[in-house]
Amino acid sequence: MSNAAQGLEEHRTLVEEWLRDCFRERESRGDLYDAMYYSLLAGGKRIRPVLLLECCRLCGGEPAEALPFAGAIEMIHTYSLIHDDLPCMDDDDLRRGRPTNHKVYGEATAVLAGDALLTAAFEFMLDPSVKLPPERVLEAAGILARAAGGRGMVGGQILDMAGEGHSLGLHEVEELQRLKTGALIAAAAEMGCVLAGGSQEQRHSVRRYAECVGLAFQIQDDILDVVGDTETLGKPVGSDAKSEKTTFVTLKGLETCRELVQKLTNEAVDALTCFGLEGEGLCWLATSLASREK
Amino acid sequence: MSNAAQGLEEHRTLVEEWLRDCFRERESRGDLYDAMYYSLLAGGKRIRPVLLLECCRLCGGEPAEALPFAGAIEMIHTYSLIHDDLPCMDDDDLRRGRPTNHKVYGEATAVLAGDALLTAAFEFMLDPSVKLPPERVLEAAGILARAAGGRGMVGGQILDMAGEGHSLGLHEVEELQRLKTGALIAAAAEMGCVLAGGSQEQRHSVRRYAECVGLAFQIQDDILDVVGDTETLGKPVGSDAKSEKTTFVTLKGLETCRELVQKLTNEAVDALTCFGLEGEGLCWLATSLASREK
């Protein structure tokens, strides 16, 4: 493993351990925490928290101090998947190769597990045990709140639902994806920089990087929904076609999409020049996401 | 109207105006904001935000500065009602005399409107436009996060669901209600004091007051579910019996419950002695809640 990859792998290990223990000391509440842990520890790629920690390190901060924020963004990502899979939403039975949350715990508990994860994200960021300067904590938590709500992820989900069965234009699909997946990825990068007390130039650079990576990530997702296989992905392929969604692939075709992913990945790497060699971890991340098969 | 009542009415007007305008400048996202406004502006009693503003005033703060926090707690209360009414939860068709959110906007939008309201609560509290000292903002937002999550309201909802069809003991019903409704009411009082920069004694007093009022409020709710009428309440009576819930009334009987409400209200008023005559607004609130018919 390269040094660049190893640094990120260390972040990932930190995040996994933090997530594994985060609710350990809480008093049991029915099967609420079982349901929350079920989805939280389902072995996601941890892209958002790893990106947050690496941007924190890159901007001169201590990643360990940013862990509650890294965990928080993964909680918000996880809650959105639980609610997205509900019968009244995408009605999915399988997620990451396992039955979806409501299939195991029932719909009511799945709704509440999602609600509790979303709330827990803020509990951890705003906990008195966080010793970073209050101004940085406030700013980082505020960035996440804005990226997760109606002006970000949830807004994107509404547009996504509204678009099913309709044919959308490229601009609409871009806007939808910028909100639905892009906002949280950009927030991860920006939060890492803010928590580290980074400069405006650094903040601008990591945000630009994350915007390119986020869009490339979504286009690659659309590609994999057409050419991937169910076993590798851990979820059914062809789900976009099934729900008649307009995707980058339906708009642009596979070949152009592959070129777009490459172009955006190059732009992401270019955005990191101000960090010199220190940016190689994020370069590696962008490249590996562009060539992922799941 | 007494002076005491008038002060609270002024808070309520401030809250209504703030809520009415809070999403006005946002870009439209399908019917997301319509659905959010539908439930947010459905004419609730606004007990939590009014309590927050009055505790802020009582502890030496400026209520207008605490408005985003008052609005935030009402958003969290509102989102919990939307999710609670869903078919997979309580499956209610009527709330405050109107069709429930999912009856009007569909289940998927209702889930997302709830998610967006919960998130918006934090967006507003953590907004850069809030000019209160960062330490107070952090502490107040943290209190609300803890009261709303698995250790508070959502934890109470899980226990509530788990208890349906089972017979619970008094201790269990008290614990459930302390979490499900008590936590948010106590948080409102504490947040108001924290935002004002109040003393530990003041914080202890308003919290004690709110704990008594919160429990009295729930017992009165249980009483009204038996003796109230559907038209006044704006929701069906007898819903607890229908879902075989153990309530304070099934455990203690109507007469004892009425005495309990009175006793708790007296205790709430007693907790305010350190505020002298200034506490008359909160005394009036406790008394009027104890005699409410809806």
PDB file of N, CA and C in Angstrom, chain B residues 97-170:
ATOM      1  N   GLY B  97     -57.051  19.287  14.184  1.00  0.00           N
ATOM      2  CA  GLY B  97     -58.262  19.534  13.393  1.00  0.00           C
ATOM      3  C   GLY B  97     -58.069  19.508  11.886  1.00  0.00           C
ATOM      4  N   ARG B  98     -56.854  19.191  11.433  1.00  0.00           N
ATOM      5  CA  ARG B  98     -56.606  19.143   9.987  1.00  0.00           C
ATOM      6  C   ARG B  98     -56.018  17.791   9.603  1.00  0.00           C
ATOM      7  N   PRO B  99     -56.103  17.422   8.313  1.00  0.00           N
ATOM      8  CA  PRO B  99     -55.485  16.167   7.880  1.00  0.00           C
ATOM      9  C   PRO B  99     -53.991  16.194   8.223  1.00  0.00           C
ATOM     10  N   THR B 100     -53.442  15.061   8.599  1.00  0.00           N
ATOM     11  CA  THR B 100     -52.024  14.999   8.937  1.00  0.00           C
ATOM     12  C   THR B 100     -51.167  15.210   7.690  1.00  0.00           C
ATOM     13  N   ASN B 101     -49.897  15.494   7.928  1.00  0.00           N
ATOM     14  CA  ASN B 101     -48.995  15.877   6.837  1.00  0.00           C
ATOM     15  C   ASN B 101     -48.973  14.871   5.681  1.00  0.00           C
ATOM     16  N   HIS B 102     -48.839  13.575   6.018  1.00  0.00           N
ATOM     17  CA  HIS B 102     -48.733  12.574   4.953  1.00  0.00           C
ATOM     18  C   HIS B 102     -50.053  12.405   4.204  1.00  0.00           C
ATOM     19  N   LYS B 103     -51.176  12.767   4.843  1.00  0.00           N
ATOM     20  CA  LYS B 103     -52.463  12.695   4.155  1.00  0.00           C
ATOM     21  C   LYS B 103     -52.522  13.745   3.043  1.00  0.00           C
ATOM     22  N   VAL B 104     -51.843  14.863   3.260  1.00  0.00           N
ATOM     23  CA  VAL B 104     -51.866  15.947   2.278  1.00  0.00           C
ATOM     24  C   VAL B 104     -50.733  15.811   1.265  1.00  0.00           C
ATOM     25  N   TYR B 105     -49.520  15.517   1.749  1.00  0.00           N
ATOM     26  CA  TYR B 105     -48.336  15.563   0.863  1.00  0.00           C
ATOM     27  C   TYR B 105     -47.795  14.184   0.490  1.00  0.00           C
ATOM     28  N   GLY B 106     -48.369  13.131   1.051  1.00  0.00           N
ATOM     29  CA  GLY B 106     -47.841  11.786   0.790  1.00  0.00           C
ATOM     30  C   GLY B 106     -46.774  11.429   1.801  1.00  0.00           C
ATOM     31  N   GLU B 107     -46.565  10.138   1.966  1.00  0.00           N
ATOM     32  CA  GLU B 107     -45.651   9.661   3.007  1.00  0.00           C
ATOM     33  C   GLU B 107     -44.208  10.077   2.782  1.00  0.00           C
ATOM     34  N   ALA B 108     -43.744   9.951   1.538  1.00  0.00           N
ATOM     35  CA  ALA B 108     -42.330  10.238   1.273  1.00  0.00           C
ATOM     36  C   ALA B 108     -42.006  11.685   1.615  1.00  0.00           C
ATOM     37  N   THR B 109     -42.851  12.603   1.150  1.00  0.00           N
ATOM     38  CA  THR B 109     -42.608  14.018   1.435  1.00  0.00           C
ATOM     39  C   THR B 109     -42.740  14.297   2.933  1.00  0.00           C
ATOM     40  N   ALA B 110     -43.656  13.612   3.602  1.00  0.00           N
ATOM     41  CA  ALA B 110     -43.819  13.818   5.044  1.00  0.00           C
ATOM     42  C   ALA B 110     -42.557  13.384   5.798  1.00  0.00           C
ATOM     43  N   VAL B 111     -41.981  12.249   5.391  1.00  0.00           N
ATOM     44  CA  VAL B 111     -40.729  11.805   6.022  1.00  0.00           C
ATOM     45  C   VAL B 111     -39.650  12.870   5.824  1.00  0.00           C
ATOM     46  N   LEU B 112     -39.522  13.343   4.574  1.00  0.00           N
ATOM     47  CA  LEU B 112     -38.470  14.320   4.267  1.00  0.00           C
ATOM     48  C   LEU B 112     -38.744  15.686   4.899  1.00  0.00           C
ATOM     49  N   ALA B 113     -40.008  16.081   4.977  1.00  0.00           N
ATOM     50  CA  ALA B 113     -40.345  17.353   5.633  1.00  0.00           C
ATOM     51  C   ALA B 113     -39.941  17.293   7.106  1.00  0.00           C
ATOM     52  N   GLY B 114     -40.172  16.142   7.735  1.00  0.00           N
ATOM     53  CA  GLY B 114     -39.736  15.955   9.124  1.00  0.00           C
ATOM     54  C   GLY B 114     -38.220  16.035   9.237  1.00  0.00           C
ATOM     55  N   ASP B 115     -37.535  15.322   8.365  1.00  0.00           N
ATOM     56  CA  ASP B 115     -36.067  15.347   8.371  1.00  0.00           C
ATOM     57  C   ASP B 115     -35.543  16.776   8.190  1.00  0.00           C
ATOM     58  N   ALA B 116     -36.168  17.506   7.260  1.00  0.00           N
ATOM     59  CA  ALA B 116     -35.695  18.862   6.957  1.00  0.00           C
ATOM     60  C   ALA B 116     -35.989  19.818   8.109  1.00  0.00           C
ATOM     61  N   LEU B 117     -37.097  19.610   8.822  1.00  0.00           N
ATOM     62  CA  LEU B 117     -37.393  20.461   9.983  1.00  0.00           C
ATOM     63  C   LEU B 117     -36.401  20.205  11.112  1.00  0.00           C
ATOM     64  N   LEU B 118     -36.117  18.929  11.349  1.00  0.00           N
ATOM     65  CA  LEU B 118     -35.138  18.586  12.388  1.00  0.00           C
ATOM     66  C   LEU B 118     -33.786  19.216  12.055  1.00  0.00           C
ATOM     67  N   THR B 119     -33.384  19.120  10.802  1.00  0.00           N
ATOM     68  CA  THR B 119     -32.102  19.693  10.389  1.00  0.00           C
ATOM     69  C   THR B 119     -32.131  21.216  10.455  1.00  0.00           C
ATOM     70  N   ALA B 120     -33.261  21.800  10.039  1.00  0.00           N
ATOM     71  CA  ALA B 120     -33.381  23.263  10.027  1.00  0.00           C
ATOM     72  C   ALA B 120     -33.244  23.838  11.439  1.00  0.00           C
ATOM     73  N   ALA B 121     -33.706  23.089  12.430  1.00  0.00           N
ATOM     74  CA  ALA B 121     -33.547  23.546  13.811  1.00  0.00           C
ATOM     75  C   ALA B 121     -32.075  23.888  14.075  1.00  0.00           C
ATOM     76  N   PHE B 122     -31.190  23.018  13.635  1.00  0.00           N
ATOM     77  CA  PHE B 122     -29.766  23.261  13.863  1.00  0.00           C
ATOM     78  C   PHE B 122     -29.218  24.319  12.905  1.00  0.00           C
ATOM     79  N   GLU B 123     -29.742  24.348  11.677  1.00  0.00           N
ATOM     80  CA  GLU B 123     -29.317  25.407  10.754  1.00  0.00           C
ATOM     81  C   GLU B 123     -29.541  26.780  11.373  1.00  0.00           C
ATOM     82  N   PHE B 124     -30.709  26.979  11.980  1.00  0.00           N
ATOM     83  CA  PHE B 124     -31.014  28.306  12.514  1.00  0.00           C
ATOM     84  C   PHE B 124     -30.208  28.618  13.775  1.00  0.00           C
ATOM     85  N   MET B 125     -30.066  27.621  14.643  1.00  0.00           N
ATOM     86  CA  MET B 125     -29.306  27.885  15.877  1.00  0.00           C
ATOM     87  C   MET B 125     -27.839  28.162  15.588  1.00  0.00           C
ATOM     88  N   LEU B 126     -27.298  27.506  14.557  1.00  0.00           N
ATOM     89  CA  LEU B 126     -25.869  27.609  14.259  1.00  0.00           C
ATOM     90  C   LEU B 126     -25.591  28.616  13.147  1.00  0.00           C
ATOM     91  N   ASP B 127     -26.592  29.413  12.806  1.00  0.00           N
ATOM     92  CA  ASP B 127     -26.408  30.360  11.703  1.00  0.00           C
ATOM     93  C   ASP B 127     -25.459  31.487  12.115  1.00  0.00           C
ATOM     94  N   PRO B 128     -24.609  31.912  11.171  1.00  0.00           N
ATOM     95  CA  PRO B 128     -23.675  33.006  11.481  1.00  0.00           C
ATOM     96  C   PRO B 128     -24.375  34.291  11.908  1.00  0.00           C
ATOM     97  N   SER B 129     -25.660  34.447  11.557  1.00  0.00           N
ATOM     98  CA  SER B 129     -26.364  35.679  11.932  1.00  0.00           C
ATOM     99  C   SER B 129     -26.687  35.740  13.424  1.00  0.00           C
ATOM    100  N   VAL B 130     -26.589  34.618  14.126  1.00  0.00           N
ATOM    101  CA  VAL B 130     -26.828  34.612  15.574  1.00  0.00           C
ATOM    102  C   VAL B 130     -25.649  35.300  16.260  1.00  0.00           C
ATOM    103  N   LYS B 131     -25.945  36.351  17.006  1.00  0.00           N
ATOM    104  CA  LYS B 131     -24.864  37.158  17.546  1.00  0.00           C
ATOM    105  C   LYS B 131     -24.592  36.917  19.039  1.00  0.00           C
ATOM    106  N   LEU B 132     -25.206  35.939  19.615  1.00  0.00           N
ATOM    107  CA  LEU B 132     -24.941  35.622  21.029  1.00  0.00           C
ATOM    108  C   LEU B 132     -23.541  35.018  21.170  1.00  0.00           C
ATOM    109  N   PRO B 133     -22.961  35.047  22.383  1.00  0.00           N
ATOM    110  CA  PRO B 133     -21.615  34.484  22.559  1.00  0.00           C
ATOM    111  C   PRO B 133     -21.570  33.010  22.139  1.00  0.00           C
ATOM    112  N   PRO B 134     -20.529  32.606  21.389  1.00  0.00           N
ATOM    113  CA  PRO B 134     -20.432  31.234  20.859  1.00  0.00           C
ATOM    114  C   PRO B 134     -20.591  30.163  21.937  1.00  0.00           C
ATOM    115  N   GLU B 135     -20.069  30.406  23.126  1.00  0.00           N
ATOM    116  CA  GLU B 135     -20.172  29.401  24.193  1.00  0.00           C
ATOM    117  C   GLU B 135     -21.632  29.151  24.553  1.00  0.00           C
ATOM    118  N   ARG B 136     -22.422  30.221  24.613  1.00  0.00           N
ATOM    119  CA  ARG B 136     -23.843  30.058  24.959  1.00  0.00           C
ATOM    120  C   ARG B 136     -24.590  29.351  23.839  1.00  0.00           C
ATOM    121  N   VAL B 137     -24.275  29.725  22.608  1.00  0.00           N
ATOM    122  CA  VAL B 137     -24.933  29.093  21.455  1.00  0.00           C
ATOM    123  C   VAL B 137     -24.657  27.591  21.461  1.00  0.00           C
ATOM    124  N   LEU B 138     -23.372  27.250  21.642  1.00  0.00           N
ATOM    125  CA  LEU B 138     -22.980  25.838  21.678  1.00  0.00           C
ATOM    126  C   LEU B 138     -23.713  25.085  22.771  1.00  0.00           C
ATOM    127  N   GLU B 139     -23.753  25.681  23.958  1.00  0.00           N
ATOM    128  CA  GLU B 139     -24.371  24.979  25.083  1.00  0.00           C
ATOM    129  C   GLU B 139     -25.874  24.808  24.863  1.00  0.00           C
ATOM    130  N   ALA B 140     -26.533  25.853  24.403  1.00  0.00           N
ATOM    131  CA  ALA B 140     -27.983  25.779  24.192  1.00  0.00           C
ATOM    132  C   ALA B 140     -28.330  24.777  23.087  1.00  0.00           C
ATOM    133  N   ALA B 141     -27.597  24.834  21.978  1.00  0.00           N
ATOM    134  CA  ALA B 141     -27.878  23.893  20.878  1.00  0.00           C
ATOM    135  C   ALA B 141     -27.573  22.460  21.319  1.00  0.00           C
ATOM    136  N   GLY B 142     -26.547  22.297  22.141  1.00  0.00           N
ATOM    137  CA  GLY B 142     -26.210  20.969  22.655  1.00  0.00           C
ATOM    138  C   GLY B 142     -27.304  20.421  23.577  1.00  0.00           C
ATOM    139  N   ILE B 143     -27.876  21.288  24.392  1.00  0.00           N
ATOM    140  CA  ILE B 143     -28.982  20.872  25.276  1.00  0.00           C
ATOM    141  C   ILE B 143     -30.147  20.364  24.430  1.00  0.00           C
ATOM    142  N   LEU B 144     -30.453  21.088  23.365  1.00  0.00           N
ATOM    143  CA  LEU B 144     -31.576  20.679  22.516  1.00  0.00           C
ATOM    144  C   LEU B 144     -31.278  19.359  21.800  1.00  0.00           C
ATOM    145  N   ALA B 145     -30.040  19.215  21.307  1.00  0.00           N
ATOM    146  CA  ALA B 145     -29.677  17.967  20.622  1.00  0.00           C
ATOM    147  C   ALA B 145     -29.853  16.782  21.574  1.00  0.00           C
ATOM    148  N   ARG B 146     -29.351  16.900  22.790  1.00  0.00           N
ATOM    149  CA  ARG B 146     -29.456  15.788  23.751  1.00  0.00           C
ATOM    150  C   ARG B 146     -30.913  15.495  24.105  1.00  0.00           C
ATOM    151  N   ALA B 147     -31.716  16.552  24.255  1.00  0.00           N
ATOM    152  CA  ALA B 147     -33.122  16.347  24.637  1.00  0.00           C
ATOM    153  C   ALA B 147     -33.938  15.737  23.506  1.00  0.00           C
ATOM    154  N   ALA B 148     -33.487  15.919  22.262  1.00  0.00           N
ATOM    155  CA  ALA B 148     -34.286  15.471  21.116  1.00  0.00           C
ATOM    156  C   ALA B 148     -33.955  14.050  20.676  1.00  0.00           C
ATOM    157  N   GLY B 149     -32.790  13.530  21.076  1.00  0.00           N
ATOM    158  CA  GLY B 149     -32.307  12.270  20.520  1.00  0.00           C
ATOM    159  C   GLY B 149     -32.661  11.024  21.320  1.00  0.00           C
ATOM    160  N   GLY B 150     -31.828  10.012  21.178  1.00  0.00           N
ATOM    161  CA  GLY B 150     -32.064   8.717  21.817  1.00  0.00           C
ATOM    162  C   GLY B 150     -32.114   8.784  23.336  1.00  0.00           C
ATOM    163  N   ARG B 151     -31.414   9.757  23.923  1.00  0.00           N
ATOM    164  CA  ARG B 151     -31.458   9.920  25.380  1.00  0.00           C
ATOM    165  C   ARG B 151     -32.607  10.817  25.799  1.00  0.00           C
ATOM    166  N   GLY B 152     -33.409  11.253  24.824  1.00  0.00           N
ATOM    167  CA  GLY B 152     -34.537  12.136  25.117  1.00  0.00           C
ATOM    168  C   GLY B 152     -35.765  11.705  24.339  1.00  0.00           C
ATOM    169  N   MET B 153     -36.265  12.620  23.535  1.00  0.00           N
ATOM    170  CA  MET B 153     -37.548  12.423  22.858  1.00  0.00           C
ATOM    171  C   MET B 153     -37.638  11.140  22.028  1.00  0.00           C
ATOM    172  N   VAL B 154     -36.659  10.899  21.152  1.00  0.00           N
ATOM    173  CA  VAL B 154     -36.742   9.699  20.307  1.00  0.00           C
ATOM    174  C   VAL B 154     -36.673   8.436  21.170  1.00  0.00           C
ATOM    175  N   GLY B 155     -35.845   8.461  22.204  1.00  0.00           N
ATOM    176  CA  GLY B 155     -35.808   7.327  23.136  1.00  0.00           C
ATOM    177  C   GLY B 155     -37.182   7.075  23.746  1.00  0.00           C
ATOM    178  N   GLY B 156     -37.874   8.152  24.099  1.00  0.00           N
ATOM    179  CA  GLY B 156     -39.221   8.033  24.660  1.00  0.00           C
ATOM    180  C   GLY B 156     -40.208   7.467  23.662  1.00  0.00           C
ATOM    181  N   GLN B 157     -40.047   7.847  22.392  1.00  0.00           N
ATOM    182  CA  GLN B 157     -40.972   7.328  21.371  1.00  0.00           C
ATOM    183  C   GLN B 157     -40.790   5.830  21.158  1.00  0.00           C
ATOM    184  N   ILE B 158     -39.528   5.392  21.214  1.00  0.00           N
ATOM    185  CA  ILE B 158     -39.266   3.953  21.086  1.00  0.00           C
ATOM    186  C   ILE B 158     -39.908   3.199  22.264  1.00  0.00           C
ATOM    187  N   LEU B 159     -39.741   3.721  23.471  1.00  0.00           N
ATOM    188  CA  LEU B 159     -40.340   3.063  24.641  1.00  0.00           C
ATOM    189  C   LEU B 159     -41.866   3.068  24.527  1.00  0.00           C
ATOM    190  N   ASP B 160     -42.399   4.160  24.016  1.00  0.00           N
ATOM    191  CA  ASP B 160     -43.843   4.289  23.849  1.00  0.00           C
ATOM    192  C   ASP B 160     -44.365   3.200  22.909  1.00  0.00           C
ATOM    193  N   MET B 161     -43.704   3.040  21.779  1.00  0.00           N
ATOM    194  CA  MET B 161     -44.085   2.003  20.811  1.00  0.00           C
ATOM    195  C   MET B 161     -43.959   0.611  21.407  1.00  0.00           C
ATOM    196  N   ALA B 162     -42.827   0.383  22.075  1.00  0.00           N
ATOM    197  CA  ALA B 162     -42.570  -0.932  22.654  1.00  0.00           C
ATOM    198  C   ALA B 162     -43.612  -1.271  23.715  1.00  0.00           C
ATOM    199  N   GLY B 163     -44.180  -0.231  24.333  1.00  0.00           N
ATOM    200  CA  GLY B 163     -45.128  -0.449  25.433  1.00  0.00           C
ATOM    201  C   GLY B 163     -46.548  -0.722  24.987  1.00  0.00           C
ATOM    202  N   GLU B 164     -46.841  -0.447  23.703  1.00  0.00           N
ATOM    203  CA  GLU B 164     -48.226  -0.632  23.246  1.00  0.00           C
ATOM    204  C   GLU B 164     -48.656  -2.090  23.354  1.00  0.00           C
ATOM    205  N   GLY B 165     -49.841  -2.295  23.914  1.00  0.00           N
ATOM    206  CA  GLY B 165     -50.341  -3.658  24.052  1.00  0.00           C
ATOM    207  C   GLY B 165     -49.783  -4.376  25.274  1.00  0.00           C
ATOM    208  N   HIS B 166     -48.795  -3.757  25.955  1.00  0.00           N
ATOM    209  CA  HIS B 166     -48.279  -4.325  27.201  1.00  0.00           C
ATOM    210  C   HIS B 166     -48.775  -3.479  28.362  1.00  0.00           C
ATOM    211  N   SER B 167     -48.812  -4.080  29.526  1.00  0.00           N
ATOM    212  CA  SER B 167     -49.163  -3.263  30.671  1.00  0.00           C
ATOM    213  C   SER B 167     -47.874  -2.805  31.358  1.00  0.00           C
ATOM    214  N   LEU B 168     -47.759  -1.489  31.532  1.00  0.00           N
ATOM    215  CA  LEU B 168     -46.550  -0.911  32.118  1.00  0.00           C
ATOM    216  C   LEU B 168     -46.797  -0.502  33.565  1.00  0.00           C
ATOM    217  N   GLY B 169     -45.731  -0.405  34.336  1.00  0.00           N
ATOM    218  CA  GLY B 169     -45.827   0.082  35.709  1.00  0.00           C
ATOM    219  C   GLY B 169     -45.725   1.598  35.731  1.00  0.00           C
ATOM    220  N   LEU B 170     -46.034   2.192  36.889  1.00  0.00           N
ATOM    221  CA  LEU B 170     -45.993   3.650  37.008  1.00  0.00           C
ATOM    222  C   LEU B 170     -44.602   4.181  36.695  1.00  0.00           C
TER     223      LEU B 170
END
